[in-house]
Coordinates of C-alpha atoms and ligand atoms in Angstrom, one line a residue:
X1 CA 0.0 0.0 0.0
X2 CA 1.5 3.3 -1.0
X3 CA -0.4 6.1 0.5
X4 CA 0.3 9.3 -1.3
X5 CA -1.1 12.8 -1.4
X6 CA -2.1 14.5 -4.5
X7 CA 0.2 17.6 -4.6
X8 CA -2.7 19.8 -5.7
X9 CA -4.7 19.0 -2.6
X10 CA -4.3 20.0 1.0
X11 CA -2.6 17.4 3.2
X12 CA -5.0 14.6 4.0
X13 CA -5.2 14.5 7.8
X14 CA -7.5 11.5 7.7
X15 CA -4.7 9.6 6.0
X16 CA -2.2 10.7 8.6
X17 CA -4.5 9.4 11.4
X18 CA -5.0 6.2 9.4
X19 CA -1.2 5.7 9.3
X20 CA -1.0 5.9 13.1
X21 CA -3.9 3.4 13.4
X22 CA -2.4 1.0 10.9
X23 CA 1.0 1.1 12.7
X24 CA -0.6 0.6 16.1
X25 CA 0.4 -2.8 17.5
X26 CA -1.6 -2.5 20.7
X27 CA -0.3 0.1 23.1
X28 CA 2.7 1.1 21.0
X29 CA 3.2 2.3 17.4
X30 CA 5.8 0.8 15.1
X31 CA 7.6 3.4 13.0
X32 CA 6.8 1.6 9.7
X33 CA 5.9 -2.0 8.8
X34 CA 8.8 -4.3 7.8
X35 CA 11.8 -1.9 8.2
X36 CA 11.1 -1.0 11.9
X37 CA 8.6 -3.5 13.4
X38 CA 9.1 -2.7 17.1
X39 CA 8.8 0.3 19.5
X40 CA 11.5 2.9 19.1
X41 CA 11.9 5.5 21.9
X42 CA 12.2 8.9 20.2
X43 CA 9.8 7.8 17.4
X44 CA 7.3 6.9 20.1
X45 CA 7.6 10.2 22.0
X46 CA 6.9 12.1 18.8
X47 CA 4.2 9.8 17.7
X48 CA 2.4 10.4 21.1
X49 CA 2.1 14.0 20.0
X50 CA 0.3 12.9 16.9
X51 CA -2.0 10.6 18.9
X52 CA -2.9 13.5 21.2
X53 CA -4.6 15.2 18.2
X54 CA -6.9 12.1 17.6
X55 CA -7.1 10.1 20.8
X56 CA -5.9 11.5 24.1
X57 CA -5.8 8.3 26.1
X58 CA -4.0 6.5 23.3
X59 CA -1.3 9.2 23.4
X60 CA -0.6 8.5 27.1
X61 CA -0.7 4.8 26.5
X62 CA 2.2 5.2 24.1
X63 CA 4.3 6.6 26.9
X64 CA 3.2 4.1 29.4
X65 CA 4.2 1.2 27.2
X66 CA 7.6 2.7 26.6
X67 CA 8.3 3.2 30.2
X68 CA 7.2 -0.4 31.0
X69 CA 10.5 -1.4 29.3
X70 CA 12.6 0.9 31.5
X71 CA 15.6 -0.8 33.0
X72 CA 16.1 -1.1 36.7
X73 CA 18.9 1.5 36.5
X74 CA 16.6 4.0 34.9
X75 CA 17.6 3.6 31.2
X76 CA 14.9 3.7 28.6
X77 CA 16.1 1.5 25.8
X78 CA 16.0 2.7 22.2
X79 CA 14.1 -0.4 21.0
X80 CA 11.6 -2.5 22.9
X81 CA 11.1 -5.8 21.1
X82 CA 7.6 -6.5 22.3
X83 CA 7.0 -9.3 19.8
X84 CA 9.2 -11.3 17.5
X85 CA 9.7 -10.1 13.9
X86 CA 12.0 -11.5 11.3
X87 CA 12.0 -8.4 9.1
X88 CA 14.6 -6.5 11.3
X89 CA 18.2 -7.0 12.2
X90 CA 19.8 -6.9 14.8
X91 CA 17.0 -8.3 16.9
X92 CA 16.8 -9.3 20.6
X93 CA 19.1 -12.3 20.3
X94 CA 21.9 -10.1 19.0
X95 CA 21.5 -7.5 21.7
X96 CA 21.3 -10.3 24.3
X97 CA 19.3 -8.5 27.1
X98 CA 16.8 -11.0 28.4
X99 CA 15.6 -9.1 31.6
X100 CA 12.0 -7.8 31.4
X101 CA 10.8 -6.8 27.9
X102 CA 13.6 -7.8 25.5
X103 CA 15.3 -4.6 24.4
X104 CA 18.4 -2.9 23.0
X105 CA 21.1 -1.8 25.5
X106 CA 21.4 1.8 24.5
X107 CA 19.0 4.8 24.7
X108 CA 18.0 7.5 22.2
X109 CA 17.7 11.3 22.3
X110 CA 15.7 11.9 25.6
X111 CA 12.8 13.8 24.1
X112 CA 10.2 12.1 26.4
X113 CA 9.9 14.8 29.2
X114 CA 9.4 17.5 26.5
X115 CA 6.8 15.4 24.7
X116 CA 5.0 14.6 28.0
X117 CA 5.0 18.3 28.9
X118 CA 3.3 19.0 25.6
X119 CA 0.8 16.1 26.1
X120 CA 0.0 17.4 29.6
X121 CA -0.5 21.0 28.5
X122 CA -2.7 20.1 25.5
X123 CA -4.8 17.2 26.9
X124 CA -8.4 18.4 27.3
X125 CA -9.2 15.6 29.8
X126 CA -7.5 17.2 32.9
X127 CA -8.2 14.3 35.2
X128 CA -6.5 11.9 32.8
X129 CA -3.6 14.3 32.3
X130 CA -3.0 14.6 36.1
X131 CA -3.3 10.9 36.7
X132 CA -0.8 10.0 33.9
X133 CA 1.6 12.7 34.9
X134 CA 1.7 11.4 38.5
X135 CA 2.4 7.9 37.1
X136 CA 5.1 9.0 34.7
X137 CA 7.0 11.6 36.7
X138 CA 9.1 9.2 38.9
X139 CA 10.0 7.2 35.8
X140 CA 11.1 10.3 33.9
X141 CA 13.2 11.4 36.8
X142 CA 14.9 8.0 37.0
X143 CA 15.6 8.2 33.3
X144 CA 17.2 11.6 33.5
X145 CA 19.2 10.6 36.6
X146 CA 20.5 7.6 34.6
X147 CA 21.8 9.9 31.8
X148 CA 23.7 12.2 34.2
X149 CA 24.9 9.4 36.5
X150 CA 25.9 6.7 33.9
X151 CA 26.8 8.9 30.9
X152 CA 28.7 11.6 32.7
X153 CA 30.4 9.7 35.6
X154 CA 33.1 12.4 35.8
X155 CA 30.6 15.2 36.2
X156 CA 31.8 17.2 33.2
X157 CA 28.3 18.6 32.5
X158 CA 28.4 16.9 29.1
X159 CA 26.8 13.4 28.8
X160 CA 28.2 11.0 26.3
X161 CA 26.8 8.6 23.8
X162 CA 28.2 5.0 23.3
X163 CA 26.7 4.4 19.8
X164 CA 25.8 6.4 16.7
X165 CA 22.3 4.8 16.9
X166 CA 21.9 6.5 20.3
X167 CA 22.1 9.9 18.6
X168 CA 19.1 8.9 16.5
X169 CA 21.2 10.3 13.6
X170 CA 22.9 7.0 12.8
X171 CA 25.2 7.6 9.9
X172 CA 25.7 11.4 10.3
X173 CA 29.1 12.3 8.9
X174 CA 29.8 13.8 12.4
X175 CA 30.3 10.3 13.6
X176 CA 32.6 9.1 10.8
X177 CA 35.9 9.7 12.6
X178 CA 35.0 8.2 16.0
X179 CA 33.2 5.3 14.4
X180 CA 36.3 4.6 12.1
X181 CA 38.3 3.8 15.3
X182 CA 35.8 1.0 16.3
X183 CA 36.9 -2.5 15.2
X184 CA 34.6 -4.4 12.8
X185 CA 32.8 -7.5 13.8
X186 CA 34.4 -10.7 12.7
X187 CA 31.2 -12.7 12.2
X188 CA 28.9 -12.5 9.2
X189 CA 25.3 -11.4 9.2
X190 CA 22.5 -10.5 7.0
X191 CA 21.1 -7.0 7.0
X192 CA 17.4 -6.8 6.6
X193 CA 17.0 -3.0 6.0
X194 CA 18.2 -3.5 2.4
X195 CA 15.3 -5.7 1.7
X196 CA 13.0 -2.8 2.4
X197 CA 14.9 0.3 1.2
X198 CA 17.3 1.1 -1.6
X199 CA 20.9 0.8 -0.5
X200 CA 21.7 4.3 -1.7
X201 CA 19.4 5.6 1.1
X202 CA 20.9 3.5 3.9
X203 CA 24.3 3.3 5.8
X204 CA 27.2 1.4 4.2
X205 CA 28.4 -2.1 5.4
X206 CA 31.6 -0.9 7.1
X207 CA 29.4 1.3 9.4
X208 CA 27.2 -1.7 10.2
X209 CA 30.2 -3.8 11.0
X210 CA 31.2 -1.3 13.6
X211 CA 27.6 -0.7 14.9
X212 CA 27.5 -4.5 15.6
X213 CA 30.9 -4.6 17.2
X214 CA 29.6 -2.1 19.8
X215 CA 26.4 -4.1 20.3
X216 CA 28.5 -7.1 21.0
X217 CA 30.7 -5.2 23.4
X218 CA 27.8 -4.2 25.7
X219 CA 26.8 -7.8 25.9
X220 CA 30.4 -8.9 26.7
X221 CA 30.6 -6.5 29.6
X222 CA 27.3 -7.7 30.9
X223 CA 25.6 -4.3 30.3
X224 CA 27.7 -2.9 33.2
X225 CA 27.8 0.9 32.8
X226 CA 31.2 1.3 34.5
X227 CA 32.9 -1.3 32.5
X228 CA 31.5 0.0 29.3
X229 CA 32.5 3.6 30.2
X230 CA 36.0 2.4 30.8
X231 CA 36.3 0.2 27.7
X232 CA 33.9 1.5 25.0
X233 CA 36.0 2.5 21.9
X234 CA 33.2 5.0 20.9
X235 CA 32.4 7.8 23.3
X236 CA 31.1 11.0 21.9
X237 CA 29.8 14.2 23.7
X238 CA 26.9 14.4 21.2
X239 CA 25.6 17.9 21.0
X240 CA 22.1 16.7 19.9
X241 CA 21.6 14.5 22.9
X242 CA 23.1 17.1 25.3
X243 CA 20.7 19.8 24.0
X244 CA 17.6 17.6 23.9
X245 CA 18.4 16.3 27.5
X246 CA 18.9 19.9 28.7
X247 CA 15.5 21.1 27.5
X248 CA 13.8 17.9 28.7
X249 CA 15.3 18.3 32.2
X250 CA 13.9 21.9 32.3
X251 CA 10.5 20.6 31.2
X252 CA 10.7 17.9 33.8
X253 CA 11.4 20.3 36.6
X254 CA 8.4 22.4 35.4
X255 CA 6.2 19.3 35.4
X256 CA 7.5 18.4 38.9
X257 CA 6.5 21.9 40.1
X258 CA 3.0 21.5 38.6
X259 CA 2.5 18.2 40.3
X260 CA 4.1 19.4 43.6
X261 CA 6.7 16.6 43.3
X262 CA 10.0 17.6 44.9
X263 CA 12.0 14.4 44.9
X264 CA 15.0 14.7 42.5
X265 CA 14.3 18.3 41.5
X266 CA 17.3 19.8 43.2
X267 CA 19.7 17.3 41.7
X268 CA 18.3 17.9 38.3
X269 CA 18.8 21.7 38.7
X270 CA 22.5 21.0 39.7
X271 CA 22.9 19.0 36.5
X272 CA 21.4 21.8 34.4
X273 CA 23.8 24.3 36.0
X274 CA 26.7 22.1 35.2
X275 CA 25.8 21.6 31.6
X276 CA 25.1 25.4 31.2
X277 CA 28.7 26.1 32.4
X278 CA 30.3 23.5 30.2
X279 CA 28.5 24.1 27.0
X280 CA 30.6 26.9 25.7
X281 CA 33.6 24.5 25.4
X282 CA 31.6 23.1 22.3
X283 CA 30.9 26.5 20.7
X284 CA 32.5 27.3 17.4
X285 CA 32.6 31.0 16.5
X286 CA 33.7 30.1 13.1
X287 CA 30.9 27.7 12.3
X288 CA 28.3 29.6 14.2
X289 CA 27.0 26.5 16.0
X290 CA 28.1 24.0 18.7
X291 CA 30.1 20.9 17.7
X292 CA 30.2 17.4 19.2
X293 CA 33.4 16.1 20.6
X294 CA 35.1 12.7 20.4
X295 CA 35.9 11.8 24.0
X296 CA 38.4 9.2 23.1
X297 CA 40.7 11.5 21.1
X298 CA 39.5 14.8 22.5
X299 CA 39.0 16.1 18.9
X300 CA 36.1 18.4 17.8
X301 CA 33.8 16.7 15.3
X302 CA 33.9 19.4 12.7
X303 CA 30.7 18.8 10.7
X304 CA 27.7 21.2 10.6
X305 CA 24.6 19.0 10.9
X306 CA 21.1 19.7 12.3
X307 CA 22.3 18.4 15.7
X308 CA 24.8 21.3 15.9
X309 CA 22.0 24.0 16.1
X310 CA 19.9 22.1 18.7
X311 CA 21.3 24.0 21.7
X312 CA 18.8 26.6 20.6
X313 CA 16.1 24.1 21.4
X314 CA 17.9 23.2 24.6
X315 CA 17.9 26.8 25.8
X316 CA 21.6 26.7 26.1
X317 CA 22.5 29.7 24.0
X318 CA 23.5 33.3 24.8
X319 CA 21.7 36.0 22.8
X320 CA 24.7 36.4 20.5
X321 CA 24.9 32.7 20.0
X322 CA 21.2 32.5 19.2
X323 CA 21.4 35.2 16.6
X324 CA 24.5 33.6 15.1
X325 CA 22.8 30.2 14.8
X326 CA 19.6 31.7 13.4
X327 CA 21.6 33.5 10.7
X328 CA 23.3 30.2 9.9
X329 CA 19.9 28.5 9.7
X330 CA 18.5 31.3 7.5
X331 CA 21.4 31.0 5.0
X332 CA 21.2 27.2 5.2
X333 CA 17.5 27.4 4.2
X334 CA 18.5 29.6 1.2
X335 CA 20.7 26.8 0.0
X336 CA 18.0 24.1 0.3
X337 CA 14.4 23.8 -0.9
X338 CA 12.8 21.5 1.6
X339 CA 13.9 22.6 5.0
X340 CA 17.2 21.9 6.7
X341 CA 19.2 19.1 5.2
X342 CA 20.6 16.9 8.0
X343 CA 24.1 17.7 6.9
X344 CA 25.0 21.2 5.6
X345 CA 25.0 21.1 1.8
X346 CA 28.5 22.7 1.6
X347 CA 30.0 19.6 3.3
X348 CA 31.9 17.3 0.9
X349 CA 30.2 14.4 2.8
X350 CA 26.7 15.7 2.1
X351 CA 24.6 13.1 0.3
X352 CA 21.0 14.3 -0.3
X353 CA 19.2 11.0 0.0
X354 CA 21.4 8.8 2.3
X355 CA 19.7 8.6 5.6
X356 CA 21.3 11.0 8.1
X357 CA 24.0 12.3 5.6
X358 CA 21.8 14.9 4.0
X359 CA 18.0 14.2 3.7
X360 CA 15.4 16.4 5.3
X361 CA 13.6 15.0 8.4
X362 CA 10.2 16.4 9.3
X363 CA 10.5 16.0 13.1
X364 CA 13.9 17.9 13.1
X365 CA 12.4 20.7 11.0
X366 CA 9.6 20.9 13.6
X367 CA 12.0 21.0 16.5
X368 CA 14.1 23.7 14.9
X369 CA 10.9 25.7 13.9
X370 CA 9.8 25.6 17.5
X371 CA 13.2 26.9 18.6
X372 CA 13.2 29.7 16.0
X373 CA 9.8 30.8 17.2
X374 CA 10.9 30.8 20.8
X375 CA 13.8 32.9 19.8
X376 CA 11.7 35.5 18.1
X377 CA 12.1 34.4 14.5
X378 CA 8.6 33.4 13.3
X379 CA 9.6 33.8 9.7
X380 CA 12.1 31.0 10.0
X381 CA 9.5 28.8 11.7
X382 CA 7.0 29.5 9.0
X383 CA 9.5 28.7 6.3
X384 CA 10.4 25.4 7.9
X385 CA 6.8 24.5 8.3
X386 CA 5.9 25.4 4.7
X387 CA 8.7 23.4 3.1
X388 CA 8.3 20.4 5.4
X389 CA 4.6 20.2 4.5
X390 CA 5.4 20.7 0.8
X391 CA 7.5 17.5 1.0
X392 CA 4.6 15.6 2.6
X393 CA 2.1 17.1 0.3
X394 CA 3.9 16.2 -2.9
X395 CA 5.6 12.9 -1.9
X396 CA 3.5 11.4 1.0
X397 CA 4.3 10.3 4.6
X398 CA 7.8 9.1 4.1
X399 CA 10.5 8.6 6.7
X400 CA 12.7 11.4 5.3
X401 CA 13.0 13.3 2.0
X402 CA 15.7 13.8 -0.6
X403 CA 17.2 17.2 0.3
X404 CA 17.6 18.1 -3.4
X405 CA 14.2 17.0 -4.8
X406 CA 11.8 16.5 -1.9
X407 CA 11.2 12.9 -3.1
X408 CA 10.2 10.4 -0.3
X409 CA 13.0 8.2 1.0
X410 CA 13.4 5.3 3.5
X411 CA 10.2 3.8 4.9
X412 CA 6.7 4.8 3.6
X413 CA 3.6 5.4 5.7
X414 CA 5.9 6.5 8.5
X415 CA 4.5 7.1 11.9
X416 CA 6.6 10.1 13.0
X417 CA 5.9 12.0 9.7
X418 CA 2.2 11.3 10.1
X419 CA 2.3 12.3 13.8
X420 CA 4.3 15.5 13.2
X421 CA 1.9 16.5 10.4
X422 CA -1.1 16.0 12.7
X423 CA 0.5 17.8 15.5
X424 CA 2.0 20.7 13.6
X425 CA -1.0 21.4 11.3
X426 CA -3.3 21.1 14.3
X427 CA -1.3 23.9 16.0
X428 CA -1.3 27.6 15.2
X429 CA 2.5 27.9 15.1
Ligands
DGY1 C1 18.3 1.1 12.4 O1 18.3 -0.1 12.5 O2 18.4 1.7 11.3 C2 18.0 2.0 13.5 O3 18.1 3.3 13.2 C3 18.7 1.6 14.7 O4 18.0 2.3 15.7

């Protein structure tokens, strides 16, 4: 089934809702059939926003199901393998975690507290919203504590990522150098993604060989955070995760205040202060944005990607930095037709349709539009919304879009594209 919009018509919101319903597997929403047949964390948080527009209790259920897979140490895994499926690799047997709901052993950009704040603010059933908030708050706090405790054990103020998949921006050129230092797995395997999507839209084999080495390593160390911190050959202070975590922690503190919940708030505030005082070590005056850092070599990861402007979303920028980033974004939009390409088009490593090396991602455009609006640039927000919706209108609800042509790429009938469309078009911003 290929569900497309006719470009002469307005976006079909009924179709967007139908995609969420078709991808609903009972309490959780798969990103797309075949390619991604399980529950992914940051997909799910964004998808909950779409559900909020059509079914409030279903939106909360999405969050509850995700947090049912939370580890005892507080981590929310990036994939929950609720049911078996042969169409995806690497599955639960490769990850090797058998406690509770089978899952991966890494997390993903911690967008949950921000999403739950939006759900809470927009839910019309106030009794439902209060009850769900009370239920989810301690879980969210445990999740944020996990990030600061396990991923910044030296209290630098900058949490680190152990895997490119954890960034959600898997094969971004920013990770090329740190990933190249990771050994390749010695065993052979069969990728399943290439059975669903053209290989020119997906990561290369050498990247997969290293992704899998890391997956093996966590298992070898028995998922012990300290051992992994000491031995993981990939450790990156990822500016996307740092910024998203920062905003989410602020949202979480606000939610705690609303619910008169004081446990954990002071510690979260201390973490926020620490990040705010460390963040300028990642600022590049020359690039007009913040760069990630390889924590193994200490080197700056010198690639302008959509992650590098996210401190705007995190509320981590000075006025001068905000203006510099917004001018970068404005010029970047002049060079692209469909919103911000995931890698800046001037980069020699920009590839317009290869996953995170160039294509346009609707949820990232939404996040950056929101940031532009919050920083007094409604014209940038409007531009981002217009060009994102133009992609959806002319190509359909794809996972991502070719940055040069706006053609749909990756998986079709994609949940987060449908959800962001429902959410964004249902909003006045
Ligand atoms: C994949 O398998 O492509 C995913 O992005 C991993 O999370």
